[in-house]
mmCIF file of C-alpha atoms in Angstrom:
data_model
loop_
_atom_site.group_PDB
_atom_site.id
_atom_site.type_symbol
_atom_site.label_atom_id
_atom_site.label_comp_id
_atom_site.label_asym_id
_atom_site.label_seq_id
_atom_site.Cartn_x
_atom_site.Cartn_y
_atom_site.Cartn_z
ATOM 1 C CA MET A 1 -11.622 -29.538 -3.504
ATOM 2 C CA SER A 2 -10.574 -26.760 -1.118
ATOM 3 C CA ALA A 3 -8.591 -23.757 -2.278
ATOM 4 C CA ARG A 4 -5.538 -23.263 -0.094
ATOM 5 C CA VAL A 5 -5.211 -19.633 1.028
ATOM 6 C CA LEU A 6 -2.214 -18.074 2.792
ATOM 7 C CA VAL A 7 -2.900 -14.826 4.666
ATOM 8 C CA THR A 8 0.018 -12.640 5.780
ATOM 9 C CA GLY A 9 -0.561 -10.093 8.532
ATOM 10 C CA ALA A 10 -3.382 -12.293 9.846
ATOM 11 C CA GLY A 11 -3.327 -10.668 13.283
ATOM 12 C CA GLY A 12 -4.484 -7.268 12.030
ATOM 13 C CA GLN A 13 -8.050 -5.995 11.927
ATOM 14 C CA VAL A 14 -8.629 -7.045 8.310
ATOM 15 C CA GLY A 15 -6.682 -10.274 8.783
ATOM 16 C CA GLN A 16 -8.844 -11.421 11.685
ATOM 17 C CA ASP A 17 -12.043 -10.621 9.809
ATOM 18 C CA LEU A 18 -10.754 -12.355 6.685
ATOM 19 C CA LEU A 19 -9.944 -15.550 8.594
ATOM 20 C CA ASP A 20 -13.499 -15.577 9.983
ATOM 21 C CA THR A 21 -14.996 -14.939 6.543
ATOM 22 C CA LEU A 22 -12.948 -17.637 4.813
ATOM 23 C CA ALA A 23 -14.161 -20.053 7.505
ATOM 24 C CA GLY A 24 -17.776 -19.242 6.619
ATOM 25 C CA GLN A 25 -18.387 -17.087 9.703
ATOM 26 C CA SER A 26 -19.594 -13.494 9.748
ATOM 27 C CA PRO A 27 -16.928 -11.389 11.491
ATOM 28 C CA ARG A 28 -17.789 -8.999 14.284
ATOM 29 C CA GLY A 29 -19.707 -6.064 12.816
ATOM 30 C CA GLY A 30 -20.202 -7.892 9.544
ATOM 31 C CA ASP A 31 -23.359 -8.319 7.500
ATOM 32 C CA PRO A 32 -24.012 -11.989 6.605
ATOM 33 C CA ALA A 33 -26.271 -10.816 3.766
ATOM 34 C CA PHE A 34 -23.453 -8.906 2.027
ATOM 35 C CA LEU A 35 -22.384 -11.310 -0.724
ATOM 36 C CA PRO A 36 -20.739 -9.283 -3.515
ATOM 37 C CA ASP A 37 -20.414 -12.367 -5.713
ATOM 38 C CA GLY A 38 -23.819 -13.727 -4.667
ATOM 39 C CA VAL A 39 -22.422 -16.928 -3.154
ATOM 40 C CA ALA A 40 -22.029 -17.751 0.538
ATOM 41 C CA VAL A 41 -18.797 -19.391 1.675
ATOM 42 C CA ARG A 42 -19.284 -23.140 1.739
ATOM 43 C CA ALA A 43 -18.045 -25.387 4.528
ATOM 44 C CA GLY A 44 -14.557 -26.563 3.635
ATOM 45 C CA GLU A 45 -14.315 -24.267 0.593
ATOM 46 C CA PHE A 46 -11.023 -22.809 1.807
ATOM 47 C CA GLU A 47 -8.075 -24.298 3.626
ATOM 48 C CA VAL A 48 -6.456 -21.335 5.340
ATOM 49 C CA ALA A 49 -3.009 -20.664 6.785
ATOM 50 C CA GLY A 50 -3.096 -17.315 8.590
ATOM 51 C CA LEU A 51 0.294 -16.051 9.728
ATOM 52 C CA THR A 52 0.888 -13.101 12.040
ATOM 53 C CA ARG A 53 3.925 -10.812 11.931
ATOM 54 C CA SER A 54 5.660 -12.921 14.595
ATOM 55 C CA GLU A 55 5.093 -16.053 12.509
ATOM 56 C CA LEU A 56 6.268 -14.614 9.184
ATOM 57 C CA ASP A 57 8.540 -11.627 8.685
ATOM 58 C CA VAL A 58 7.967 -10.840 5.020
ATOM 59 C CA THR A 59 11.192 -8.814 4.890
ATOM 60 C CA ASP A 60 13.047 -12.134 5.267
ATOM 61 C CA ARG A 61 13.156 -13.478 1.717
ATOM 62 C CA ASP A 62 14.317 -16.972 2.693
ATOM 63 C CA ALA A 63 11.694 -17.316 5.429
ATOM 64 C CA THR A 64 9.009 -16.226 2.974
ATOM 65 C CA ARG A 65 10.095 -18.868 0.470
ATOM 66 C CA ARG A 66 10.103 -21.545 3.181
ATOM 67 C CA VAL A 67 6.535 -20.708 4.150
ATOM 68 C CA PHE A 68 5.359 -20.919 0.542
ATOM 69 C CA ALA A 69 7.137 -24.250 0.123
ATOM 70 C CA GLU A 70 5.470 -25.615 3.267
ATOM 71 C CA VAL A 71 1.957 -24.245 2.706
ATOM 72 C CA SER A 72 1.843 -24.559 -1.102
ATOM 73 C CA PRO A 73 -0.981 -22.001 -1.386
ATOM 74 C CA ASP A 74 -3.249 -21.483 -4.363
ATOM 75 C CA VAL A 75 -3.831 -17.845 -3.338
ATOM 76 C CA VAL A 76 -2.009 -15.519 -0.950
ATOM 77 C CA VAL A 77 -3.695 -12.441 0.511
ATOM 78 C CA HIS A 78 -0.864 -10.122 1.507
ATOM 79 C CA LEU A 79 -2.040 -7.933 4.390
ATOM 80 C CA ALA A 80 1.257 -7.545 6.243
ATOM 81 C CA ALA A 81 2.258 -3.878 6.128
ATOM 82 C CA TYR A 82 3.912 -0.974 7.896
ATOM 83 C CA THR A 83 0.917 1.310 8.470
ATOM 84 C CA ALA A 84 2.118 3.942 10.976
ATOM 85 C CA VAL A 85 1.781 6.884 8.585
ATOM 86 C CA ASP A 86 3.309 9.571 10.787
ATOM 87 C CA ARG A 87 6.050 7.386 12.273
ATOM 88 C CA ALA A 88 7.130 6.401 8.762
ATOM 89 C CA GLU A 89 8.310 9.961 8.092
ATOM 90 C CA GLY A 90 11.163 9.427 10.554
ATOM 91 C CA ASP A 91 11.586 5.707 9.848
ATOM 92 C CA PRO A 92 11.549 5.376 6.052
ATOM 93 C CA ALA A 93 13.967 2.442 5.874
ATOM 94 C CA ALA A 94 11.763 0.221 8.025
ATOM 95 C CA CYS A 95 8.647 1.341 6.164
ATOM 96 C CA TYR A 96 10.119 0.531 2.751
ATOM 97 C CA ALA A 97 11.546 -2.756 4.028
ATOM 98 C CA VAL A 98 8.046 -4.026 4.780
ATOM 99 C CA ASN A 99 5.913 -2.286 2.171
ATOM 100 C CA GLU A 100 8.242 -2.519 -0.829
ATOM 101 C CA GLU A 101 10.751 -5.310 -0.200
ATOM 102 C CA GLY A 102 8.306 -7.439 1.768
ATOM 103 C CA THR A 103 5.729 -7.181 -1.000
ATOM 104 C CA ALA A 104 8.385 -8.042 -3.592
ATOM 105 C CA ASN A 105 9.369 -11.117 -1.554
ATOM 106 C CA VAL A 106 5.762 -12.293 -1.370
ATOM 107 C CA SER A 107 5.134 -11.624 -5.068
ATOM 108 C CA ASP A 108 8.307 -13.443 -6.097
ATOM 109 C CA ALA A 109 7.474 -16.434 -3.905
ATOM 110 C CA ALA A 110 3.914 -16.544 -5.232
ATOM 111 C CA ARG A 111 5.201 -16.647 -8.790
ATOM 112 C CA GLU A 112 7.820 -19.303 -7.942
ATOM 113 C CA PHE A 113 5.361 -21.602 -6.185
ATOM 114 C CA GLY A 114 2.398 -21.083 -8.503
ATOM 115 C CA ALA A 115 0.134 -19.018 -6.222
ATOM 116 C CA HIS A 116 -1.992 -16.012 -7.122
ATOM 117 C CA LEU A 117 -1.172 -12.887 -5.129
ATOM 118 C CA ILE A 118 -3.738 -10.408 -3.828
ATOM 119 C CA ALA A 119 -1.768 -7.479 -2.393
ATOM 120 C CA ILE A 120 -3.379 -4.683 -0.372
ATOM 121 C CA SER A 121 -2.428 -1.073 -1.126
ATOM 122 C CA THR A 122 -3.788 2.352 -0.209
ATOM 123 C CA ASP A 123 -5.498 5.531 -1.354
ATOM 124 C CA TYR A 124 -2.377 7.395 -0.152
ATOM 125 C CA VAL A 125 -0.663 6.591 -3.455
ATOM 126 C CA PHE A 126 -2.615 9.641 -4.728
ATOM 127 C CA ASP A 127 -1.949 13.324 -3.984
ATOM 128 C CA GLY A 128 -5.594 14.369 -3.642
ATOM 129 C CA THR A 129 -5.534 17.113 -6.268
ATOM 130 C CA LYS A 130 -7.853 15.496 -8.810
ATOM 131 C CA GLY A 131 -11.011 17.021 -7.355
ATOM 132 C CA ALA A 132 -12.941 13.776 -7.809
ATOM 133 C CA THR A 133 -12.658 10.152 -6.752
ATOM 134 C CA TYR A 134 -9.703 8.234 -8.139
ATOM 135 C CA LEU A 135 -9.939 5.527 -10.782
ATOM 136 C CA GLU A 136 -7.543 2.606 -10.943
ATOM 137 C CA ASP A 137 -5.624 4.049 -13.905
ATOM 138 C CA ASP A 138 -5.237 7.602 -12.535
ATOM 139 C CA ALA A 139 -1.679 8.843 -12.111
ATOM 140 C CA THR A 140 -0.155 8.307 -8.669
ATOM 141 C CA ASN A 141 1.824 10.913 -6.731
ATOM 142 C CA PRO A 142 2.145 10.040 -3.038
ATOM 143 C CA LEU A 143 2.675 12.872 -0.561
ATOM 144 C CA ASN A 144 4.206 10.880 2.301
ATOM 145 C CA VAL A 145 6.660 8.053 2.982
ATOM 146 C CA TYR A 146 3.922 5.532 3.699
ATOM 147 C CA GLY A 147 2.125 6.217 0.414
ATOM 148 C CA ALA A 148 5.377 6.174 -1.538
ATOM 149 C CA SER A 149 6.388 2.858 0.019
ATOM 150 C CA LYS A 150 3.058 1.279 -0.848
ATOM 151 C CA ARG A 151 3.297 2.537 -4.421
ATOM 152 C CA ALA A 152 6.816 1.076 -4.592
ATOM 153 C CA GLY A 153 5.345 -2.228 -3.413
ATOM 154 C CA GLU A 154 2.716 -2.099 -6.160
ATOM 155 C CA LEU A 155 5.459 -1.668 -8.735
ATOM 156 C CA ARG A 156 7.285 -4.748 -7.422
ATOM 157 C CA CYS A 157 4.237 -6.949 -8.043
ATOM 158 C CA ALA A 158 3.989 -9.119 -11.142
ATOM 159 C CA PRO A 159 1.575 -8.162 -13.952
ATOM 160 C CA GLU A 160 -0.654 -11.123 -13.135
ATOM 161 C CA ASP A 161 -1.014 -10.184 -9.454
ATOM 162 C CA THR A 162 -4.174 -8.547 -8.077
ATOM 163 C CA ILE A 163 -3.632 -5.231 -6.274
ATOM 164 C CA VAL A 164 -6.439 -3.933 -4.055
ATOM 165 C CA ARG A 165 -6.324 -0.283 -3.046
ATOM 166 C CA THR A 166 -8.472 0.520 -0.054
ATOM 167 C CA SER A 167 -8.845 3.464 2.300
ATOM 168 C CA TRP A 168 -9.613 4.603 5.846
ATOM 169 C CA VAL A 169 -9.900 1.029 7.114
ATOM 170 C CA MET A 170 -11.629 0.491 10.465
ATOM 171 C CA GLY A 171 -12.884 -2.626 12.213
ATOM 172 C CA VAL A 172 -14.411 -3.793 15.463
ATOM 173 C CA ARG A 173 -11.124 -5.473 16.347
ATOM 174 C CA GLY A 174 -7.782 -3.747 16.258
ATOM 175 C CA THR A 175 -6.897 -0.088 16.586
ATOM 176 C CA SER A 176 -8.576 2.648 14.565
ATOM 177 C CA VAL A 177 -9.772 6.216 14.954
ATOM 178 C CA VAL A 178 -13.380 5.081 15.270
ATOM 179 C CA HIS A 179 -12.603 3.475 18.646
ATOM 180 C CA VAL A 180 -11.101 6.728 19.915
ATOM 181 C CA ILE A 181 -14.190 8.629 18.779
ATOM 182 C CA ALA A 182 -16.534 6.097 20.391
ATOM 183 C CA GLU A 183 -14.636 6.129 23.682
ATOM 184 C CA ARG A 184 -14.851 9.916 23.853
ATOM 185 C CA ALA A 185 -18.563 9.798 23.076
ATOM 186 C CA GLU A 186 -19.183 7.207 25.779
ATOM 187 C CA ARG A 187 -17.266 9.274 28.348
ATOM 188 C CA GLY A 188 -19.395 12.341 27.629
ATOM 189 C CA GLU A 189 -16.480 14.216 26.074
ATOM 190 C CA SER A 190 -16.333 16.068 22.766
ATOM 191 C CA VAL A 191 -14.034 15.768 19.752
ATOM 192 C CA ARG A 192 -12.591 18.005 17.038
ATOM 193 C CA PHE A 193 -11.895 16.500 13.591
ATOM 194 C CA VAL A 194 -10.814 17.880 10.249
ATOM 195 C CA ASN A 195 -13.448 18.598 7.633
ATOM 196 C CA ASP A 196 -10.991 19.320 4.797
ATOM 197 C CA GLN A 197 -9.717 15.757 4.253
ATOM 198 C CA ARG A 198 -12.159 13.760 2.137
ATOM 199 C CA GLY A 199 -12.019 10.053 1.446
ATOM 200 C CA THR A 200 -13.822 6.727 1.465
ATOM 201 C CA VAL A 201 -14.389 4.574 4.545
ATOM 202 C CA THR A 202 -13.747 0.834 4.433
ATOM 203 C CA THR A 203 -14.941 -1.410 7.246
ATOM 204 C CA ALA A 204 -12.740 -4.435 7.806
ATOM 205 C CA SER A 205 -15.653 -6.891 7.685
ATOM 206 C CA ASP A 206 -16.912 -5.646 4.311
ATOM 207 C CA LEU A 207 -13.401 -5.557 2.871
ATOM 208 C CA ALA A 208 -12.837 -9.119 4.049
ATOM 209 C CA ARG A 209 -15.943 -10.336 2.219
ATOM 210 C CA ALA A 210 -14.912 -8.441 -0.913
ATOM 211 C CA LEU A 211 -11.506 -10.118 -0.743
ATOM 212 C CA VAL A 212 -13.183 -13.533 -0.714
ATOM 213 C CA SER A 213 -14.731 -12.673 -4.088
ATOM 214 C CA LEU A 214 -11.264 -11.864 -5.425
ATOM 215 C CA VAL A 215 -9.781 -15.020 -3.899
ATOM 216 C CA ARG A 216 -12.351 -17.004 -5.849
ATOM 217 C CA THR A 217 -11.908 -15.208 -9.172
ATOM 218 C CA ARG A 218 -8.189 -14.187 -9.075
ATOM 219 C CA PRO A 219 -8.714 -11.438 -11.653
ATOM 220 C CA GLY A 220 -5.335 -9.693 -11.654
ATOM 221 C CA GLY A 221 -4.800 -5.963 -12.106
ATOM 222 C CA LEU A 222 -5.743 -2.968 -9.981
ATOM 223 C CA TRP A 223 -8.997 -2.783 -8.014
ATOM 224 C CA HIS A 224 -10.365 -0.046 -5.755
ATOM 225 C CA VAL A 225 -12.439 -1.429 -2.878
ATOM 226 C CA ALA A 226 -14.188 0.757 -0.276
ATOM 227 C CA ASN A 227 -17.637 1.373 1.146
ATOM 228 C CA ALA A 228 -19.921 3.526 -0.971
ATOM 229 C CA GLY A 229 -19.928 7.289 -0.548
ATOM 230 C CA GLU A 230 -17.348 9.939 0.254
ATOM 231 C CA THR A 231 -17.031 11.617 3.624
ATOM 232 C CA THR A 232 -14.711 13.567 5.948
ATOM 233 C CA TRP A 233 -13.239 12.692 9.328
ATOM 234 C CA PHE A 234 -15.534 15.274 10.899
ATOM 235 C CA ASP A 235 -18.583 13.630 9.319
ATOM 236 C CA ILE A 236 -17.393 10.245 10.608
ATOM 237 C CA ALA A 237 -16.980 11.587 14.138
ATOM 238 C CA ALA A 238 -20.374 13.307 14.077
ATOM 239 C CA TYR A 239 -22.067 10.141 12.821
ATOM 240 C CA VAL A 240 -20.435 7.926 15.462
ATOM 241 C CA GLY A 241 -21.708 10.390 18.063
ATOM 242 C CA GLU A 242 -25.185 10.225 16.535
ATOM 243 C CA VAL A 243 -25.222 6.410 16.640
ATOM 244 C CA LEU A 244 -24.180 6.564 20.315
ATOM 245 C CA GLY A 245 -26.867 9.106 21.186
ATOM 246 C CA ARG A 246 -24.735 12.215 21.392
ATOM 247 C CA GLY A 247 -26.018 15.589 20.225
ATOM 248 C CA GLU A 248 -24.752 17.984 17.587
ATOM 249 C CA ASP A 249 -22.312 19.493 20.077
ATOM 250 C CA PHE A 250 -20.261 16.265 20.264
ATOM 251 C CA ALA A 251 -18.081 16.870 17.175
ATOM 252 C CA SER A 252 -16.630 20.167 15.958
ATOM 253 C CA PRO A 253 -15.036 20.720 12.523
ATOM 254 C CA ILE A 254 -11.489 22.081 12.237
ATOM 255 C CA ALA A 255 -9.031 22.621 9.398
ATOM 256 C CA SER A 256 -5.942 20.452 8.929
ATOM 257 C CA SER A 257 -3.840 23.548 9.612
ATOM 258 C CA GLU A 258 -5.186 23.542 13.187
ATOM 259 C CA LEU A 259 -3.730 20.139 14.067
ATOM 260 C CA SER A 260 -0.625 21.742 15.636
ATOM 261 C CA GLY A 261 1.892 19.207 14.363
ATOM 262 C CA SER A 262 0.022 16.101 15.559
ATOM 263 C CA GLN A 263 0.095 14.860 11.973
ATOM 264 C CA VAL A 264 3.702 14.710 10.793
ATOM 265 C CA ALA A 265 2.947 13.245 7.366
ATOM 266 C CA LEU A 266 1.101 15.175 4.677
ATOM 267 C CA ARG A 267 -2.313 13.721 3.810
ATOM 268 C CA PRO A 268 -4.115 14.150 0.478
ATOM 269 C CA ALA A 269 -7.046 16.545 0.690
ATOM 270 C CA ASN A 270 -9.311 14.220 -1.312
ATOM 271 C CA SER A 271 -8.212 10.621 -1.810
ATOM 272 C CA GLY A 272 -11.620 9.026 -2.287
ATOM 273 C CA LEU A 273 -11.577 5.838 -4.342
ATOM 274 C CA ASN A 274 -13.892 5.258 -7.293
ATOM 275 C CA THR A 275 -15.122 1.685 -6.865
ATOM 276 C CA ALA A 276 -17.181 1.398 -10.065
ATOM 277 C CA LYS A 277 -14.958 -1.375 -11.435
ATOM 278 C CA PHE A 278 -15.509 -3.629 -8.428
ATOM 279 C CA SER A 279 -19.208 -2.757 -8.268
ATOM 280 C CA ALA A 280 -19.683 -3.702 -11.930
ATOM 281 C CA ALA A 281 -17.847 -7.015 -11.591
ATOM 282 C CA PHE A 282 -19.440 -7.981 -8.267
ATOM 283 C CA SER A 283 -21.648 -5.594 -6.273
ATOM 284 C CA ALA A 284 -21.019 -2.387 -4.377
ATOM 285 C CA LEU A 285 -19.978 -2.424 -0.748
ATOM 286 C CA PRO A 286 -22.643 -1.013 1.598
ATOM 287 C CA GLU A 287 -22.893 2.742 2.089
ATOM 288 C CA TRP A 288 -20.384 3.935 4.686
ATOM 289 C CA ARG A 289 -22.940 5.006 7.306
ATOM 290 C CA VAL A 290 -24.650 1.618 7.208
ATOM 291 C CA ALA A 291 -21.328 -0.167 7.594
ATOM 292 C CA LEU A 292 -20.056 2.156 10.314
ATOM 293 C CA ALA A 293 -23.271 1.824 12.322
ATOM 294 C CA ARG A 294 -22.795 -1.963 12.328
ATOM 295 C CA LEU A 295 -19.255 -1.517 13.601
ATOM 296 C CA VAL A 296 -20.191 0.905 16.385
ATOM 297 C CA ARG A 297 -23.189 -1.119 17.569
ATOM 298 C CA GLU A 298 -21.150 -4.315 17.644
ATOM 299 C CA ARG A 299 -18.535 -2.485 19.684
ATOM 300 C CA VAL A 300 -21.221 -1.479 22.182
ATOM 301 C CA ARG A 301 -22.610 -4.999 22.266
ATOM 302 C CA ALA A 302 -19.133 -6.333 23.052
ATOM 303 C CA GLY A 303 -18.723 -3.859 25.903
ATOM 304 C CA GLY A 304 -16.267 -1.544 24.120
ATOM 305 C CA GLU A 305 -13.755 -4.357 23.475
ATOM 306 C CA SER A 306 -11.493 -3.780 20.495
#
């Protein structure tokens, strides 16, 4: 019997990869051999309803309830979110409407209609002062509106819900910094990126496959999911250049203080996620360089399409 899965925010980079993965297909830039629960997706295992932002506005409580009544899902993966970190500083009401109230609407509807919720959150719930990677039970202290709104959304979830914190998400499809870096590399230009913001990369394809494991098991509680290894944005840029055949002069390190106001929102200096809990229950996501190389090479193979 198929498990019925509702995916909100299905048009985003993770949403598209998750729909492919639930259908038993390897998404663009994915690794078919990465099976964190050791089991490939079977034909017909999941019956999926993927809804984009235009098809479901999660801030509309009544519309959310109607969708749950119509779909009658067993599991809902809640990807819909306000993710414009800098814009949120001047638009907090809209940010909270989606990330807090929208999450509350989805959690309430899941509980009412008997579905298990998997809600996606962020490393930006932390302030970056720990000096080491963050565990699920570490104290939160967001520095910006986006992080605070996502933490507020976590708190509106039910105790039985599953909350997945992830970080620095980038995919072949959709918009992410990695595409900007690759475009500059391909044009023979150079880039400058900060080397004083540390974190953990998460490729959309690997996150999607990890989410399938959670859809199957519905564990509840907090989970940190990201590719293995910490890095900086400078290291990411330099590695993308390396994969694309650029030399050491492609990327230059700068300090966050040199960004000249291009980043409105404060970012944590070190928001890396400790993923030992997920790795123990399933298996670790691939090391970030391995995952990022897949992404970049698939982008090249597709002619730079994103």
